[in-house]
mmCIF file of C-alpha atoms in Angstrom:
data_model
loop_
_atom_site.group_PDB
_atom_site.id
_atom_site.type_symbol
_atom_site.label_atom_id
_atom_site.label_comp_id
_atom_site.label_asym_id
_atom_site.label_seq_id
_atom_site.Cartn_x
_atom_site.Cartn_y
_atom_site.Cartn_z
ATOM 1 C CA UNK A 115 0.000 0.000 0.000
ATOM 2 C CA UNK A 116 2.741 2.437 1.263
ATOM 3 C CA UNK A 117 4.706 1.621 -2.668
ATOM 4 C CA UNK A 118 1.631 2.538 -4.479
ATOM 5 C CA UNK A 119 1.315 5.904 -2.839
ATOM 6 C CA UNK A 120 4.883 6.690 -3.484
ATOM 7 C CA UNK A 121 4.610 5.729 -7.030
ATOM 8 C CA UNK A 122 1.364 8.180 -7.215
ATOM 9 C CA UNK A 123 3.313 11.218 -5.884
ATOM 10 C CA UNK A 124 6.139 10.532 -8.083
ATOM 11 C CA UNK A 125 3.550 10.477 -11.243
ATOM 12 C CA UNK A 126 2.063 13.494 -9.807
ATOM 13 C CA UNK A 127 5.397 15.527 -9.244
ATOM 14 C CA UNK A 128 6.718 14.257 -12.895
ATOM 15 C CA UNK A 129 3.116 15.073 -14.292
ATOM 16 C CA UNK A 130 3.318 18.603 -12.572
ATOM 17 C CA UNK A 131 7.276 19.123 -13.346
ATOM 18 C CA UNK A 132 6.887 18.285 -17.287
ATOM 19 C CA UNK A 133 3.667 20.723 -17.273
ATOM 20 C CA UNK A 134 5.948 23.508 -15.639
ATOM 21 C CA UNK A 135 8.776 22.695 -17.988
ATOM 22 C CA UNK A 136 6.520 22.801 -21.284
ATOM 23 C CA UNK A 137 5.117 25.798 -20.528
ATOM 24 C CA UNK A 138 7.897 27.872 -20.127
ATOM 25 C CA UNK A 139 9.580 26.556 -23.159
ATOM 26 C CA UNK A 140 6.966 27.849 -25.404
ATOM 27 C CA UNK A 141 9.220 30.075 -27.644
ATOM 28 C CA UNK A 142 8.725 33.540 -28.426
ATOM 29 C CA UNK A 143 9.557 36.715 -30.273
ATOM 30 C CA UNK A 144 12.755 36.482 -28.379
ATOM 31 C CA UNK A 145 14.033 33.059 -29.961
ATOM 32 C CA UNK A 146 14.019 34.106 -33.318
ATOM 33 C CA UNK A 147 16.803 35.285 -35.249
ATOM 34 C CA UNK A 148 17.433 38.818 -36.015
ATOM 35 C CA UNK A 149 17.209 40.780 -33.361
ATOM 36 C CA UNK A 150 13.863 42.055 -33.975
ATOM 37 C CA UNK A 151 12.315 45.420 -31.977
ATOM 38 C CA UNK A 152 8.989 46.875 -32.209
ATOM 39 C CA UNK A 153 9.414 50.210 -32.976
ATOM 40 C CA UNK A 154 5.575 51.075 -33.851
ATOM 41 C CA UNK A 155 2.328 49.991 -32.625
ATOM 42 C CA UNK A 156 -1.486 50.498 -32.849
ATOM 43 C CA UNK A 157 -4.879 49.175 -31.955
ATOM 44 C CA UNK A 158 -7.826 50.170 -32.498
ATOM 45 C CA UNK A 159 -9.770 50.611 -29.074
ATOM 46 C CA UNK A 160 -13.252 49.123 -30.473
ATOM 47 C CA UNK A 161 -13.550 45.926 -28.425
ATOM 48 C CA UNK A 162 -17.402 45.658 -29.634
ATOM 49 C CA UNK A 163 -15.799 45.043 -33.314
ATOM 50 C CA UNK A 164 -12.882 43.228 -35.257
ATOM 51 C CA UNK A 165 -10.019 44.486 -33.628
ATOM 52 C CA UNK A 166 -6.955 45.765 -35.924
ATOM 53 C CA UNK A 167 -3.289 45.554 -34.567
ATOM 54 C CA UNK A 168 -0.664 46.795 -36.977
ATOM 55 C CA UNK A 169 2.904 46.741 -35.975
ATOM 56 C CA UNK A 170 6.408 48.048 -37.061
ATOM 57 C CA UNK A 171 9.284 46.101 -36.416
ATOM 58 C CA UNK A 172 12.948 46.347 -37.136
ATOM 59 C CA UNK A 173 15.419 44.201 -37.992
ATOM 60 C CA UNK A 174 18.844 43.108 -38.844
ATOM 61 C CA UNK A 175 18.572 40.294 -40.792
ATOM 62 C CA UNK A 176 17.155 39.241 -44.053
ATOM 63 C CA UNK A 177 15.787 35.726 -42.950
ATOM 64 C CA UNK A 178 12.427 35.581 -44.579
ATOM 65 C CA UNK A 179 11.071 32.110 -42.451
ATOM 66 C CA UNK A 180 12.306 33.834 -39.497
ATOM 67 C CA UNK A 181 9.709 37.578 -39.747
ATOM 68 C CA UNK A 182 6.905 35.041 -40.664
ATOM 69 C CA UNK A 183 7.777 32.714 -37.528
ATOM 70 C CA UNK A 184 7.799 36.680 -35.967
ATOM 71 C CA UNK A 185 4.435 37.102 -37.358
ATOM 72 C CA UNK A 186 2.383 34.464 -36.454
ATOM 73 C CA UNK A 187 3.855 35.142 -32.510
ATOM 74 C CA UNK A 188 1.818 37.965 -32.791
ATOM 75 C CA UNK A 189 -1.023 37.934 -31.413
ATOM 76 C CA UNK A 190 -4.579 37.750 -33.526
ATOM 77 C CA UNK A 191 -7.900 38.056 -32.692
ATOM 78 C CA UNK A 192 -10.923 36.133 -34.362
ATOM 79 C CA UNK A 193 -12.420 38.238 -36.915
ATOM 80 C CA UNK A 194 -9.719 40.870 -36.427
ATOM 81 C CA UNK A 195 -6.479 41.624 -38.154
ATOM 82 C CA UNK A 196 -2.590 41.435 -37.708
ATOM 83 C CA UNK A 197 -0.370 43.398 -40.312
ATOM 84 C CA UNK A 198 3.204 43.263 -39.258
ATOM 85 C CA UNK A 199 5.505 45.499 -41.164
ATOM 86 C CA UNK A 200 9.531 44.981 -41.260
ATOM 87 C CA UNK A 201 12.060 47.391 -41.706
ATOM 88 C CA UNK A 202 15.663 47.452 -41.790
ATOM 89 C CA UNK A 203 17.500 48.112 -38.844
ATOM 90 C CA UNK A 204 19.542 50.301 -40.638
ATOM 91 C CA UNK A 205 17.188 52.356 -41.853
ATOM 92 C CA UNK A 206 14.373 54.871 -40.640
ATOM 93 C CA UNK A 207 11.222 53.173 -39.291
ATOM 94 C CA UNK A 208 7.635 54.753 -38.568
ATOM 95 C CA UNK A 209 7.287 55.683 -34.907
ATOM 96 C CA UNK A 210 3.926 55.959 -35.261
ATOM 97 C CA UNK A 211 1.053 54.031 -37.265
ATOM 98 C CA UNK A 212 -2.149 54.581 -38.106
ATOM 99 C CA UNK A 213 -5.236 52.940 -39.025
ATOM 100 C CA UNK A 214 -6.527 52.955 -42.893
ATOM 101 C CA UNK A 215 -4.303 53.089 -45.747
ATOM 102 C CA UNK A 216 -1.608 54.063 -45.650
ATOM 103 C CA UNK A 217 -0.735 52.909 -41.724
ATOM 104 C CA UNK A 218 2.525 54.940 -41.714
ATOM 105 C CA UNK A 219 4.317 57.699 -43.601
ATOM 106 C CA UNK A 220 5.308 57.229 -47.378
ATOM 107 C CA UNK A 221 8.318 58.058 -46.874
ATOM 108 C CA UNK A 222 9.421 54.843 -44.798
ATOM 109 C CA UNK A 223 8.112 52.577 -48.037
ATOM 110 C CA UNK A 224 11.555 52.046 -49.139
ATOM 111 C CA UNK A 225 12.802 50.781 -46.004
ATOM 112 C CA UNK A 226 10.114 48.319 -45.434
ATOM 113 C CA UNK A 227 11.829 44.743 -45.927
ATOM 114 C CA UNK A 228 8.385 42.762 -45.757
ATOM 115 C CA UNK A 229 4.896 42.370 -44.376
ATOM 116 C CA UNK A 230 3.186 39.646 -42.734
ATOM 117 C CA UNK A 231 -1.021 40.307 -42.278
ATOM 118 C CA UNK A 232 -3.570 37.855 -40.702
ATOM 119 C CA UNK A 233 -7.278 38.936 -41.910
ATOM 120 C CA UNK A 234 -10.919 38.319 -40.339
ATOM 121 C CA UNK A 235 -10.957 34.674 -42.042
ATOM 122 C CA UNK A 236 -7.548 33.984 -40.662
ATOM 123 C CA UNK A 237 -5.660 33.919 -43.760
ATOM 124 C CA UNK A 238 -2.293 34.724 -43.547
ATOM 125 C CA UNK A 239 -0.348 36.877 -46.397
ATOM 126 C CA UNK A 240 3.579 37.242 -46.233
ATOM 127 C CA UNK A 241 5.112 39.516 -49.250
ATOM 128 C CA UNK A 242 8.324 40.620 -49.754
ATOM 129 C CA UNK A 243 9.418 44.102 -50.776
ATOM 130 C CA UNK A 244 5.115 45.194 -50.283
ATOM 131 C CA UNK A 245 5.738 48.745 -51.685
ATOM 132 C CA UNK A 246 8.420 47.999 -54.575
ATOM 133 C CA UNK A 247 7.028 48.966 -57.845
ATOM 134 C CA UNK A 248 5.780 46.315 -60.041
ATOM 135 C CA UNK A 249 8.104 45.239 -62.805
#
C-alpha cells in the first residue's frame, strides 16, 4: 500500500514538473533570429468590433522564415487583423502608425523589408518588398 502511494506522488510531481517545464519553453519573439524590436504599434480601441493591430518592427537580418515565424507570434484576434511590417534596422522606421491606408508615412516605403497580415478569415499573407514597384 505504502509503494503505491509513493509511485502516485512521483507520477504526480513528474506530471506537474513536465507541465511547468513545457510551458515555459513555449518560444517567443525572443528566440528568433534577427534581433527584432517593435518600434511602432497600434490598436484600435473598439472591443465591440474586429479588432486591428498593426505593428512596425525592425530588424537586422534578411531571414524571410524567421519575420513570418515573428508574425504568427503575434497575437490575432478572431475576426480581427494582424499586419506586421519589417524594416531594416539600418534604416528609418515609422514611430507611429495609423489605421486605414496608408498605416505609416510614405516616406518609410523604401525601407520596409516585408509584411506579414492575418485577416478576419484567418488567412495569412507574407510579401516581400510590399511597396516595390511592379516590374
Amino acid at each position: 500500500m505504502k509503494n503505491k502511494k509513493i509511485i502516485f506522488l512521483v507520477l504526480i510531481v513528474l506530471t506537474l514538473g513536465f507541465i511547468i517545464y513545457d510551458s515555459t519553453s513555449i518560444p517567443g519573439v525572443d528566440d528568433l533570429e534577427g534581433n527584432f524590436k517593435e518600434v511602432a504599434v497600434y490598436r484600435n480601441e473598439n472591443n465591440t468590433g474586429p479588432i486591428q493591430r498593426i505593428y512596425a518592427v525592425t530588424t537586422e537580418s534578411r531571414a524571410w522564415d524567421e519575420m513570418e515565424k515573428y508574425g504568427e507570434l503575434m497575437p490575432y484576434t478572431k475576426y480581427g487583423t494582424t499586419t506586421v511590417y519589417f524594416f531594416d534596422a539600418s534604416k528609418p522606421a515609422p514611430g507611429k502608425l495609423v489605421p486605414g491606408e496608408p498605416n505609416f508615412d510614405v516616406a518609410f516605403n523604401a525601407n520596409c523589408l516585408a509584411m506579414y497580415s492575418k485577416d478576419q478569415n484567418g488567412v495569412v499573407s507574407f510579401k516581400k518588398s510590399p511597396f516595390s514597384a511592379p516590374l
